[in-house]
Coordinates of C-alpha atoms and ligand atoms in Angstrom, one line a residue:
X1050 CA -8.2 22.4 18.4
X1051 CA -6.6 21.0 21.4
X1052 CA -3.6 18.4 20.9
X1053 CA -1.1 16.3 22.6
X1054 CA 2.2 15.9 20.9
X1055 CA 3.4 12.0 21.5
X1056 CA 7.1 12.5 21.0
X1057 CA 8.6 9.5 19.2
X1058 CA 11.8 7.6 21.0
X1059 CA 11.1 4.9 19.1
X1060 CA 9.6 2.3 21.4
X1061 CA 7.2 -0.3 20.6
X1062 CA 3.7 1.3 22.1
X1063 CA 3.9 4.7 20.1
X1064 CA 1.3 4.3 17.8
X1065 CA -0.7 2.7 20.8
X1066 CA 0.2 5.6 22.8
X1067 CA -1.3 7.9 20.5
X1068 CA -4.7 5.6 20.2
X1069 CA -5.2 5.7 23.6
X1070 CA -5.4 9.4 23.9
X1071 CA -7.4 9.4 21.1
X1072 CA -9.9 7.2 22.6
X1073 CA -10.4 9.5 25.4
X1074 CA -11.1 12.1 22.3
X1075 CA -7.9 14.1 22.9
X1076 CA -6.5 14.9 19.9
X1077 CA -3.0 13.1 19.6
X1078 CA -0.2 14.5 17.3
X1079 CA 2.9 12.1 16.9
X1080 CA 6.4 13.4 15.5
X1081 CA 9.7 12.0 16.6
X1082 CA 12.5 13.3 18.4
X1083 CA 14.3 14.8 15.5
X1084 CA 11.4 17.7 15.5
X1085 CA 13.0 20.8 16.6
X1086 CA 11.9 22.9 19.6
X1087 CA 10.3 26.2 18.0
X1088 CA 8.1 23.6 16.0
X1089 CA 6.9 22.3 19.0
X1090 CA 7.0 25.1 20.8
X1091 CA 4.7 26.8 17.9
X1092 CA 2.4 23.5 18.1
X1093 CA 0.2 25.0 21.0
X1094 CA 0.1 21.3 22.8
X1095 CA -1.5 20.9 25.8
X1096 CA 0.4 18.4 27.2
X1097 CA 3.6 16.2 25.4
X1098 CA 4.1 12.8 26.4
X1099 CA 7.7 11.0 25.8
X1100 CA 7.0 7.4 24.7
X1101 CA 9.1 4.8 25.3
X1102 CA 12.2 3.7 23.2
X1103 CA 14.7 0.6 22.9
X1104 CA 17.9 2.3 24.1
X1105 CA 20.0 3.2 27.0
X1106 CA 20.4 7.3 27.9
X1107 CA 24.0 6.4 28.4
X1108 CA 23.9 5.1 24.9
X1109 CA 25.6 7.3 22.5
X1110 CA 23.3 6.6 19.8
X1111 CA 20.1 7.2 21.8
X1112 CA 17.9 9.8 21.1
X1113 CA 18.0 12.8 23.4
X1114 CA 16.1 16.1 23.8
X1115 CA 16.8 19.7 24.3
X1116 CA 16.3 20.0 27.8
X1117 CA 14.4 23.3 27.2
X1118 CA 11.6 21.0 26.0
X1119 CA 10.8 20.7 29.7
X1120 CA 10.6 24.6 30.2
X1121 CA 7.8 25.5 27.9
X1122 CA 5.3 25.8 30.8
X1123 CA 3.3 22.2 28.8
X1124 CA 2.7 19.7 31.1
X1125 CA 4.9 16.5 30.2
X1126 CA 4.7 12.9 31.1
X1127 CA 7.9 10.6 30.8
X1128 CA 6.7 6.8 29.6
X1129 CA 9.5 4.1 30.4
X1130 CA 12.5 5.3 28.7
X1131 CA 10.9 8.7 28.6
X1132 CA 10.7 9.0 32.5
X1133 CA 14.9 8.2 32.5
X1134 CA 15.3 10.4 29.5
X1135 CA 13.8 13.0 31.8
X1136 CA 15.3 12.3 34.8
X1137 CA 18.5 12.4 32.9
X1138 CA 18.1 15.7 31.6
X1139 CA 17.2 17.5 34.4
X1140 CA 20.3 15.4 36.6
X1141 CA 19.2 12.5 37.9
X1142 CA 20.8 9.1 37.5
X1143 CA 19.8 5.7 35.3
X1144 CA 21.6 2.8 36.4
X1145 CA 21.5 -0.8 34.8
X1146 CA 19.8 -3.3 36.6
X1147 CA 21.4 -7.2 36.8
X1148 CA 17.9 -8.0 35.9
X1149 CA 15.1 -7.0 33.6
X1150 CA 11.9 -5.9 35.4
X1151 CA 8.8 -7.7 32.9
X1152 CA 5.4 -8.5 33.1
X1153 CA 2.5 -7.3 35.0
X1154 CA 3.8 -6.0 38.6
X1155 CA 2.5 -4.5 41.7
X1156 CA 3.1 -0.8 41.8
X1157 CA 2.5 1.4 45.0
X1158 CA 1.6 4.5 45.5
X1159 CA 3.3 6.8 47.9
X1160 CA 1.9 10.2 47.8
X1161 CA -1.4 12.1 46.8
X1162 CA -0.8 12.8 43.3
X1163 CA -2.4 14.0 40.7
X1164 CA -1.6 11.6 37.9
X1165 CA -2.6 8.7 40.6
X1166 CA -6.2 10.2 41.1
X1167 CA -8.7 7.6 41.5
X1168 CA -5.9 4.7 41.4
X1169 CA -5.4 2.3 44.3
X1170 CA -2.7 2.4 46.4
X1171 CA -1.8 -0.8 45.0
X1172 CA -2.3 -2.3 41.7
X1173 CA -1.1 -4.1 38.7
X1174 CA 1.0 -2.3 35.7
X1175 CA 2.5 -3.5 32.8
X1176 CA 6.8 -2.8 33.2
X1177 CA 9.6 -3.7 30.8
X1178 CA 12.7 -2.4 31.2
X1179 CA 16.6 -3.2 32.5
X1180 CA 17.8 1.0 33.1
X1181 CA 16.4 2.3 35.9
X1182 CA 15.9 5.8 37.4
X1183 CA 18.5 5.1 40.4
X1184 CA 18.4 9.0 41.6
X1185 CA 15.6 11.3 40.5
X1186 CA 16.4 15.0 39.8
X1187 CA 16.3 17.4 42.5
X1188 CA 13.1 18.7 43.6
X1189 CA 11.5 16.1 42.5
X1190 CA 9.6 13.3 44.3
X1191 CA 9.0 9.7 43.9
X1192 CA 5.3 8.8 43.6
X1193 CA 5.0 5.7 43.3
X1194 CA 7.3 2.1 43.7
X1195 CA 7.4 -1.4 42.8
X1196 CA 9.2 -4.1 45.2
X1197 CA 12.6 -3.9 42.6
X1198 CA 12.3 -0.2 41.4
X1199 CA 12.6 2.5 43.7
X1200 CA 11.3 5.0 41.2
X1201 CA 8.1 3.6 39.3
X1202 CA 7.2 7.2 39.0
X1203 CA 8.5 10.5 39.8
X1204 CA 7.0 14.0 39.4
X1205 CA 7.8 17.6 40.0
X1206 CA 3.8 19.3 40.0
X1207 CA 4.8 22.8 40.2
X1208 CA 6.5 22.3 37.1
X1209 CA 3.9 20.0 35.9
X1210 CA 6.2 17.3 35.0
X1211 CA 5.5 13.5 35.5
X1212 CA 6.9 10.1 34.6
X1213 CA 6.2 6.7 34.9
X1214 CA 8.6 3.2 34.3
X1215 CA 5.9 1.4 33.3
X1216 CA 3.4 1.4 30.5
X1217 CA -0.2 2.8 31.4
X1218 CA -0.9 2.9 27.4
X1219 CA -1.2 -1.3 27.2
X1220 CA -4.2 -3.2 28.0
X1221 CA -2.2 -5.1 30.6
X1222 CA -2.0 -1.9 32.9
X1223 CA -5.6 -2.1 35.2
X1224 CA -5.8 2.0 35.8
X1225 CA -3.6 2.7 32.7
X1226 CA -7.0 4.4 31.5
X1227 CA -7.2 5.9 34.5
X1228 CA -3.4 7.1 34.6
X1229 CA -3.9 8.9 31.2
X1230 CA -7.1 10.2 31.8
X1231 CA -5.3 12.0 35.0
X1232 CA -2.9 13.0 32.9
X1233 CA -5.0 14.5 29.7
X1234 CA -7.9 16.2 32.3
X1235 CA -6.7 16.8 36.0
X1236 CA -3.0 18.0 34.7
X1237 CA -3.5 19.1 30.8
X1238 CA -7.2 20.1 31.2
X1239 CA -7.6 18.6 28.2
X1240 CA -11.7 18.6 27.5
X1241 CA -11.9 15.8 25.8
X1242 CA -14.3 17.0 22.8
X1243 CA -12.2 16.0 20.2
X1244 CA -14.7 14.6 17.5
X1245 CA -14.1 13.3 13.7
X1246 CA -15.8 16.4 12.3
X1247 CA -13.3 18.3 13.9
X1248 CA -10.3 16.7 12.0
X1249 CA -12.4 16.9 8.6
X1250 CA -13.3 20.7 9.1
X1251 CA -9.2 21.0 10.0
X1252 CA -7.9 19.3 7.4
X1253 CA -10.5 20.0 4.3
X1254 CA -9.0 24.0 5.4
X1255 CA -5.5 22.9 5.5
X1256 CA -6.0 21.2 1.9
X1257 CA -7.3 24.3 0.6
X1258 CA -4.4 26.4 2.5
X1259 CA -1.7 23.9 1.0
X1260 CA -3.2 23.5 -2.4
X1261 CA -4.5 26.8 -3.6
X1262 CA -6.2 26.7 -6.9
X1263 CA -3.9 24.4 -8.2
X1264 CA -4.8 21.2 -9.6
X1265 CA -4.3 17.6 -7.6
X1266 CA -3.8 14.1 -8.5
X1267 CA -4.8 10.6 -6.8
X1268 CA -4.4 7.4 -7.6
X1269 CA -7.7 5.5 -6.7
X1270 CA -7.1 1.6 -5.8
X1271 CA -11.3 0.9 -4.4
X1272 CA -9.6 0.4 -1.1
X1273 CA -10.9 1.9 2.3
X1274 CA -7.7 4.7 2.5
X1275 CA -7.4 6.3 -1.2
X1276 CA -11.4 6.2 -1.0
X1277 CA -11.5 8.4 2.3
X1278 CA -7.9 10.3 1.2
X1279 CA -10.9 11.1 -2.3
X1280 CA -13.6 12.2 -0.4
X1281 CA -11.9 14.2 1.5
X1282 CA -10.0 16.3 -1.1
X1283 CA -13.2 16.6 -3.3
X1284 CA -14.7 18.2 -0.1
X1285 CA -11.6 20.6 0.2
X1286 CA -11.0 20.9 -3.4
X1287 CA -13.7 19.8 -5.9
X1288 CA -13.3 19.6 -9.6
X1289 CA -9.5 20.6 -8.8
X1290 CA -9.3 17.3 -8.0
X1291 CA -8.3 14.1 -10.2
X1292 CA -8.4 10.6 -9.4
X1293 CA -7.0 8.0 -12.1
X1294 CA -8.2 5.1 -11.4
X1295 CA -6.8 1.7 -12.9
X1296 CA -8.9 -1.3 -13.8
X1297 CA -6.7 -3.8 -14.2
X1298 CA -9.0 -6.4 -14.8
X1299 CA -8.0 -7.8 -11.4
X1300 CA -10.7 -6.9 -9.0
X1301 CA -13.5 -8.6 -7.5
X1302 CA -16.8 -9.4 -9.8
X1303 CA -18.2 -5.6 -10.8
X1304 CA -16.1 -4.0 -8.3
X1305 CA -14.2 -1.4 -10.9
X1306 CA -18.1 -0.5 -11.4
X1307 CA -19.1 0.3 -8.1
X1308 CA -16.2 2.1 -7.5
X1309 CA -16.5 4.4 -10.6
X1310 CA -20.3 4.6 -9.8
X1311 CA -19.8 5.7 -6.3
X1312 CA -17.1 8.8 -7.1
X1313 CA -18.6 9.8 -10.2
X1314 CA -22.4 10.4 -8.8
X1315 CA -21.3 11.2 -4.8
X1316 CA -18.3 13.9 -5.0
X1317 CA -17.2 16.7 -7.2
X1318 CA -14.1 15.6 -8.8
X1319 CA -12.8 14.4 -12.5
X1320 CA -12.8 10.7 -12.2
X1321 CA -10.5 9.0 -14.9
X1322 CA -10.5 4.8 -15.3
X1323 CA -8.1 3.7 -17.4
X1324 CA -9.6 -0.1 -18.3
X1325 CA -6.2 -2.2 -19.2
X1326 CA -6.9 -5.6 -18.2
X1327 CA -6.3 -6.8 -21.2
X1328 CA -2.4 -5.2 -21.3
X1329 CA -2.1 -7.1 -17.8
X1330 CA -3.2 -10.5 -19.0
X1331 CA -0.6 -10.0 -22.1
X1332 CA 2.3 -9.3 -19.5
X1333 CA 1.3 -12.3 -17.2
X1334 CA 1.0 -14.9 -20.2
X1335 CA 2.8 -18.2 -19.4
X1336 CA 3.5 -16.4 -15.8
X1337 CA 3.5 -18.5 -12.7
X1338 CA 5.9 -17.6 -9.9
X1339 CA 4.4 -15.6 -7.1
X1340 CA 7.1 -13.3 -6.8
X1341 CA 7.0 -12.5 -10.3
X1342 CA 3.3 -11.8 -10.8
X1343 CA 3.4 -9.3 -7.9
X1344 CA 6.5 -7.4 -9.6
X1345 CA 4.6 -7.7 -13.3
X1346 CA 1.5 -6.3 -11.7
X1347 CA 3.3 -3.7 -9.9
X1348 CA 5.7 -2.7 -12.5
X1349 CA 2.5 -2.5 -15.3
X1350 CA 0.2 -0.4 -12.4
X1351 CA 3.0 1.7 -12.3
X1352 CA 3.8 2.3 -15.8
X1353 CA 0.1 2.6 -17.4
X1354 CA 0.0 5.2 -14.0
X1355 CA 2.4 7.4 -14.5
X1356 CA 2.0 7.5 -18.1
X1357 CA -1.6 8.8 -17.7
X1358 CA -0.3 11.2 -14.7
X1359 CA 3.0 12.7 -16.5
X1360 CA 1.1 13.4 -19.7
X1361 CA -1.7 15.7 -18.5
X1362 CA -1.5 16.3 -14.6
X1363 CA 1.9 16.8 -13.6
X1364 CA 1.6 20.1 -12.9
X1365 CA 0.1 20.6 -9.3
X1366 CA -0.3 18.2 -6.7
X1367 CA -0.1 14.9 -6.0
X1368 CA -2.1 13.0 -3.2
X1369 CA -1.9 9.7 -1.6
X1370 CA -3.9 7.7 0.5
X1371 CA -1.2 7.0 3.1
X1372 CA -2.3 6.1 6.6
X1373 CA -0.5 6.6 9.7
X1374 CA 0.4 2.2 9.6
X1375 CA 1.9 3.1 6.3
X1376 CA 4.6 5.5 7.3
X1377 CA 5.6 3.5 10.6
X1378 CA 5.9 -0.3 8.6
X1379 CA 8.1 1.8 5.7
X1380 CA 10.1 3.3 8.1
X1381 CA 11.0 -0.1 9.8
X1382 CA 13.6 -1.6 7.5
X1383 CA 14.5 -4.4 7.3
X1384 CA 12.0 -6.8 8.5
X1385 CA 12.4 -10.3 7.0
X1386 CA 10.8 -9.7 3.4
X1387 CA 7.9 -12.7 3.4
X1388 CA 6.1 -11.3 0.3
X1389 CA 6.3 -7.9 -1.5
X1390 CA 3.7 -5.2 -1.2
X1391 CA 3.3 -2.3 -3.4
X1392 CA 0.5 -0.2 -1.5
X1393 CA 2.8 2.8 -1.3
X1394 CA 3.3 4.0 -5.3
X1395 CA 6.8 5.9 -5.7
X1396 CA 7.2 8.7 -7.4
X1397 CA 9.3 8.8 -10.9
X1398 CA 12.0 11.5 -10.5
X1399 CA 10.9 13.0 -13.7
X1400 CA 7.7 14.6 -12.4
X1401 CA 8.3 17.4 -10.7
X1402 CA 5.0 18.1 -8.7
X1403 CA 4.5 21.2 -6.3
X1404 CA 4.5 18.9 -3.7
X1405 CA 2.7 15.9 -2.0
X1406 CA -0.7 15.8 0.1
X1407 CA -1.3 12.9 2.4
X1408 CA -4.3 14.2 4.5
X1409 CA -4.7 11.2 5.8
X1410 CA -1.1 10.2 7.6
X1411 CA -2.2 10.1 11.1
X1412 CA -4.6 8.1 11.0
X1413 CA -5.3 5.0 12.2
X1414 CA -7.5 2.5 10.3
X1415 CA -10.9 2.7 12.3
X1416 CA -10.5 6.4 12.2
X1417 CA -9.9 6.4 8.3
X1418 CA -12.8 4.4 8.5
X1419 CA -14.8 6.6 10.5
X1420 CA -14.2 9.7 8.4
X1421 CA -14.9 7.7 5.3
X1422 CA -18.5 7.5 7.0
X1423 CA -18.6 11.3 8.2
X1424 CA -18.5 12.3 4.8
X1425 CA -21.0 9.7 2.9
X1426 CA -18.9 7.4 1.4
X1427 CA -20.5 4.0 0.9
X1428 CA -20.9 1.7 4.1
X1429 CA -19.4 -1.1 2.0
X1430 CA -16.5 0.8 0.9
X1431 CA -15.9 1.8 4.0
X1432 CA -15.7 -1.2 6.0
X1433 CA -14.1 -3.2 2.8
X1434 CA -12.0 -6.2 3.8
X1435 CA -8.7 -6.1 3.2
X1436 CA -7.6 -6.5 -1.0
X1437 CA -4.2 -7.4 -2.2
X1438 CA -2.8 -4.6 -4.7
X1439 CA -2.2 -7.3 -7.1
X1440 CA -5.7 -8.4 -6.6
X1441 CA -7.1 -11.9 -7.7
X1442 CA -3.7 -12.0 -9.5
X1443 CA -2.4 -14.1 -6.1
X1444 CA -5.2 -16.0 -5.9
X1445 CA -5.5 -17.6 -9.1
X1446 CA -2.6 -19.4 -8.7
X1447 CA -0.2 -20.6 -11.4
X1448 CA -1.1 -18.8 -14.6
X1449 CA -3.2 -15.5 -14.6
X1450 CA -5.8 -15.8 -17.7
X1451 CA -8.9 -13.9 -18.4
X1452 CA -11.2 -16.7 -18.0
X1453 CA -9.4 -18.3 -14.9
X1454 CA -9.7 -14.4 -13.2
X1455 CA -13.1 -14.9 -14.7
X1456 CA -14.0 -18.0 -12.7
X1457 CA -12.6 -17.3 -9.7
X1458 CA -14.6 -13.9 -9.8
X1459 CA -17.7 -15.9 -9.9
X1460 CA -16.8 -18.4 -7.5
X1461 CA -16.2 -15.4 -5.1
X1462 CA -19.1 -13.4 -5.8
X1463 CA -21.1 -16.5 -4.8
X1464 CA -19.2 -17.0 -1.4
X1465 CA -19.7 -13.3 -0.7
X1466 CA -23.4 -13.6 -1.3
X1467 CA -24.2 -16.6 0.9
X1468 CA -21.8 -15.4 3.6
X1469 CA -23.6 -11.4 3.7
X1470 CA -27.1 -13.6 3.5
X1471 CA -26.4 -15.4 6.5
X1472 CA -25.3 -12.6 8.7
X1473 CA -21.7 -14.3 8.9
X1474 CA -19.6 -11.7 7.9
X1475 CA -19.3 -9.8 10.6
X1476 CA -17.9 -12.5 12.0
X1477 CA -15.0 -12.3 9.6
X1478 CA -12.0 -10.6 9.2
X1479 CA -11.5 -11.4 5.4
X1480 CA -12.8 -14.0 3.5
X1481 CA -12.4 -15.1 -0.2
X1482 CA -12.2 -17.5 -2.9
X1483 CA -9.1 -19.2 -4.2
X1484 CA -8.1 -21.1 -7.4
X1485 CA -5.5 -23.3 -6.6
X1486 CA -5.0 -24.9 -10.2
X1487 CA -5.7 -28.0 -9.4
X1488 CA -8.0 -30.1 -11.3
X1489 CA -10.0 -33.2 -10.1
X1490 CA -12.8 -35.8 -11.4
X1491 CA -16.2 -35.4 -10.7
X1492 CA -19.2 -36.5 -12.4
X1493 CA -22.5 -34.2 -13.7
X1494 CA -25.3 -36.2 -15.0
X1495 CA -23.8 -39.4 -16.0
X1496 CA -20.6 -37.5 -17.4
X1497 CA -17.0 -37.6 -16.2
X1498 CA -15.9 -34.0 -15.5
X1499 CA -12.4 -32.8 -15.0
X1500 CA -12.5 -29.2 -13.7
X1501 CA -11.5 -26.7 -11.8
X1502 CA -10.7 -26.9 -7.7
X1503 CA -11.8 -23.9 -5.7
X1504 CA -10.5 -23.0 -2.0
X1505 CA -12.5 -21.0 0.8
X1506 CA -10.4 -19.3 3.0
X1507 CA -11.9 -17.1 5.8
X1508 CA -9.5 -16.0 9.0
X1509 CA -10.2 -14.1 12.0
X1510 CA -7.6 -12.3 13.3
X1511 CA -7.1 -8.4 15.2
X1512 CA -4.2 -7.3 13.1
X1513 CA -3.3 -10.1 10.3
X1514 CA 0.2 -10.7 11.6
X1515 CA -1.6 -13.8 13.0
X1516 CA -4.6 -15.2 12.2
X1517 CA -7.1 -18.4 12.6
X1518 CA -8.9 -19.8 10.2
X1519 CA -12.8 -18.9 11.3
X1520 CA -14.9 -21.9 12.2
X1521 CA -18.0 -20.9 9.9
X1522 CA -21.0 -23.5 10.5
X1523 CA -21.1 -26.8 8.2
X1524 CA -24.5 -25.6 6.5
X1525 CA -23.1 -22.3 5.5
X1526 CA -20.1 -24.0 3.8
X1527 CA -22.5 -26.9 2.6
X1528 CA -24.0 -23.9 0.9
X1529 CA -21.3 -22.2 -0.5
X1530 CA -19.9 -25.6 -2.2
X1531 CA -23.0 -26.7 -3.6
X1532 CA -24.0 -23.2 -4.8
X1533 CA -20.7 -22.5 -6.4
X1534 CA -20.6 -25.9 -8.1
X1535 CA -24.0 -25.5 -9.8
X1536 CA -23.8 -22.0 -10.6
X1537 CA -20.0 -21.8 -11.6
X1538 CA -19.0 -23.4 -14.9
X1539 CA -15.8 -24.8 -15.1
X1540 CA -15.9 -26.1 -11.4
X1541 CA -16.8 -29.5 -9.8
X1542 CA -14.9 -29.1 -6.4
X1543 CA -15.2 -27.1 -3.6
X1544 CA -12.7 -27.1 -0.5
X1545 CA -12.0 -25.2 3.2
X1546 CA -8.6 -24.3 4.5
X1547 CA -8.0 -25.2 7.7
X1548 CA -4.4 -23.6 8.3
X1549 CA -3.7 -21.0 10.7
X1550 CA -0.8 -18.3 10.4
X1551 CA 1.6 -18.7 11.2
X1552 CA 2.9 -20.7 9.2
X1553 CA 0.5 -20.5 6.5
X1554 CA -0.2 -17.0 5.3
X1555 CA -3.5 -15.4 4.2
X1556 CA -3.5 -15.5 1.2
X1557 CA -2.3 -18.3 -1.0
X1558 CA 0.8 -16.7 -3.0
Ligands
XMP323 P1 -0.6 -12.5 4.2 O1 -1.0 -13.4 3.0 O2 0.7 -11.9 4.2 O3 -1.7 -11.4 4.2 O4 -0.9 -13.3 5.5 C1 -1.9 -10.4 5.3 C2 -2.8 -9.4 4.8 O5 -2.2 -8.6 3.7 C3 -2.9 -8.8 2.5 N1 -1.9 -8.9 1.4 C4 -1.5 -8.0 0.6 N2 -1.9 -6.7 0.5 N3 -0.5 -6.4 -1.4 C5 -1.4 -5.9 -0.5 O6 -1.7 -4.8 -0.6 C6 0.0 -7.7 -1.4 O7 0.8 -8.1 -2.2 C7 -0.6 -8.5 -0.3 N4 -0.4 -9.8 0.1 C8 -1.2 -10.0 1.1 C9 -3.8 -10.0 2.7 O8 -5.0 -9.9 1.9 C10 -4.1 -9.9 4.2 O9 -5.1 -9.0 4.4

């Protein structure tokens, strides 16, 4: 199969690097800079691209290469502090500007090139950066210039090596397409044929290289990635597989059901569901700080987990739905901690597995999502919203009882229903009921009621770091409330939140 390696400096495009390869149906590998040279070397790339990165090459601390990365005969192209990383390694000089180049700028061509195929003379890329490439190496040549950088781009073709200061991977880059698509087809001769059966055909034979006849465990949440990671490793695997799946009462209305329905009929596997709501609701009695729901929850999952998984399938492997957004967010430190998530379940230094599978660890979410439907999973698993790991747990706030979980599964169920009826949803990037705990008057028949308060909340958004609350039409939320308070015992109110994030979050707790 043919692959780019993206080699990771540690700038903020890598992952979008990597997309936009992919989008031209190149396969595109990322491992960072600490991946040594006979790996790569053994890769079989057809072309390696250094991304950007936040540092200085003067820099003591900033990541370097072995220069002999440049000798394999695999075309390369430099991006931002890749182009000085290679200038600097094959001579040239960085210097450090008084001012920091930013924001969409003019960049001109000078010679025919290649990578500049089919790209005006003149036109607009995206630049961000303060070192510059003040002398190139010799034999090479500048390409291309912008009125404060004498070296936008530099390039040495009979070596096939190319750079460029600015960054063609981001939208704001007018031929940035067109830059890459040089890069990938006129230098690499990349084809371009790489498909999703391709990864599934390489990665079910991988699975079954890795994991032999031994035995391998998953934890099934119902979410999009542990779903695919499932399918997948029943098609490599079969009935060597195990998923342990546990029903912690906290899921949407019938949703532990669909999920055991679709992996027990669809894929060849042993499907275990450990039904403990009632051990949850126990643990959360008389429970109403945010904070420490989430850790109960977690700290339950965990336990009832790993006791099912030490006692009887601790000898093989273990699998997990990990995505390539997963690795990148853990690997980020210390970003301000707003509210805990426990996607990623550790593992208990006790068990002692043969090793771990994550099949699914460079993928992105639309291509998770895309695989999911390559290999027959259902269409509303795989294009599930979004779904907290401590489920309706943060959005029944204050105290977590049966029958409150029980109401605000309702209440949801009938939101979901009138919002799929009326062809909304697409619209939507997650939508859901909330119980805030509140109570209010109301009156049914000629009697005073004092019930329950339920929320609607419904945001669009392209990546949930921010998000707007979605303007759904009056009758569909006239709807919603009056269907919810008729059909829902134990509720007389029905309200929309208006807030955006930031500052108010998604969800409620
Ligand atoms: P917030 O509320 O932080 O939500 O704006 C952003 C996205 O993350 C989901 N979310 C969670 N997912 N465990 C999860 O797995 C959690 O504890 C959690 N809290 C929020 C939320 O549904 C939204 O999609």
């Amino acid at each position: 199969m043919e692959k780019i390696l993206v080699l990771d400096f540690g700038g903020q495009y890598n992952q979008l690097i990597a997309r936009r390869v992919r989008d031209l149906k190149v396969y595109a590998e990322i491992l960072p800079y600490t991946t040594p040279l006979e790996e790569i070397a053994r890769g079989a790339y057809q072309g390696i691209i250094f991304t950007g990165g936040p540092n200085s090459v003067y820099d003591p601390e900033s990541p370097h290469y072995p220069a002999e990365i440049l000798d394999l005969g695999i075309p390369v192209l430099g991006i931002c502090y890749g182009a000085q990383l290679m200038a600097y390694m094959l001579g040239g000089t960085i210097e450090h500007a008084d001012m920091r180049e930013y924001g969409r700028t003019e960049v001109a061509v000078q010679r025919k090139s290649r990578l500049f195929a089919k790209i005006p003379k003149k036109s607009m890329f995206w630049m961000s950066h303060t070192d510059y490439i003040s002398r190139i190496p010799e034999g090479f040549a500048v390409s291309a210039l912008t009125k404060d950088c004498p070296c936008a781009a530099m390039e040495l073709p009979e070596k096939q090596l190319y750079a460029v200061q600015f960054h063609p991977e981001v939208t704001h880059s007018e031929y940035g397409k067109q830059l890459l698509e040089n890069f990938l087809f006129g230098i690499c001769k990349c084809s371009g044929d790489w498909m999703m059966e391709d990864f599934i055909e390489t990665t079910v034979a991988d699975l079954r290289r890795q994991i032999g006849d031994s035995g391998v465990v998953l934890g099934l949440s119902g979410g999009v990635d542990s779903s695919v990671a499932a399918a997948l490793l029943s098609r490599a695997v079969g009935k060597q597989l195990t998923c342990v799946f546990v029903d912690h009462g906290l899921m949407r209305k019938n949703e532990g059901d669909l999920v055991e329905e679709a992996f027990r009929d669809l894929f060849p596997m042993n499907f275990v569901r450990i039904n403990c709501a009632d051990q949850f609701f126990d643990h959360l009695k008389g429970v109403s700080d945010p904070e420490e729901k989430r850790h109960i929850i977690g700290t339950q999952f965990y336990e009832v987990f790993w006791n099912e998984i030490r006692e009887r399938y601790s000898e093989g492997f273990f699998a997990q739905g990990t995505i390539y957004p997963d690795r990148i967010e853990s690997g980020k430190g210390d970003a301000a901690k707003i509210k805990t998530h426990h996607n990623q379940v550790g593992l208990p230094s006790d068990v002692n597995f043969k090793g771990v599978v994550e099949p699914l660890k460079d993928l992105f979410k639309d291509e998770v999502r895309r695989v999911g439907e390559k290999l027959g999973l259902p269409h509303d698993l795989v294009w599930r919203q979004p779904f907290p790991g401590p489920g309706l747990g943060v959005r029944v706030i204050g105290e977590v009882t049966a029958d409150r979980v029980r109401i605000l599964q309702e209440a949801d169920a009938v939101l979901r229903d009138e919002i799929h009826q009326s062809g909304y949803a697409s619209e939507l990037s997650q939508f859901f009921a909330v119980l805030p705990g509140v109570r209010t008057v109301g009156v049914m028949g000629d009697a005073r009621t004092y019930s329950e308060l339920v929320a609607i909340r419904a945001v669009t958004t392209d990546d949930f770091m921010t998000a707007d609350w979605a303007k759904i039409p009056y009758e569909i939320l006239g709807k919603v409330s009056s269907r919810i308070i008729n059909e829902v015992e134990g509720v007389n109110r029905v309200v929309y939140d208006i807030s955006q994030k930031p500052p108010s979050t998604v969800e409620w707790e």
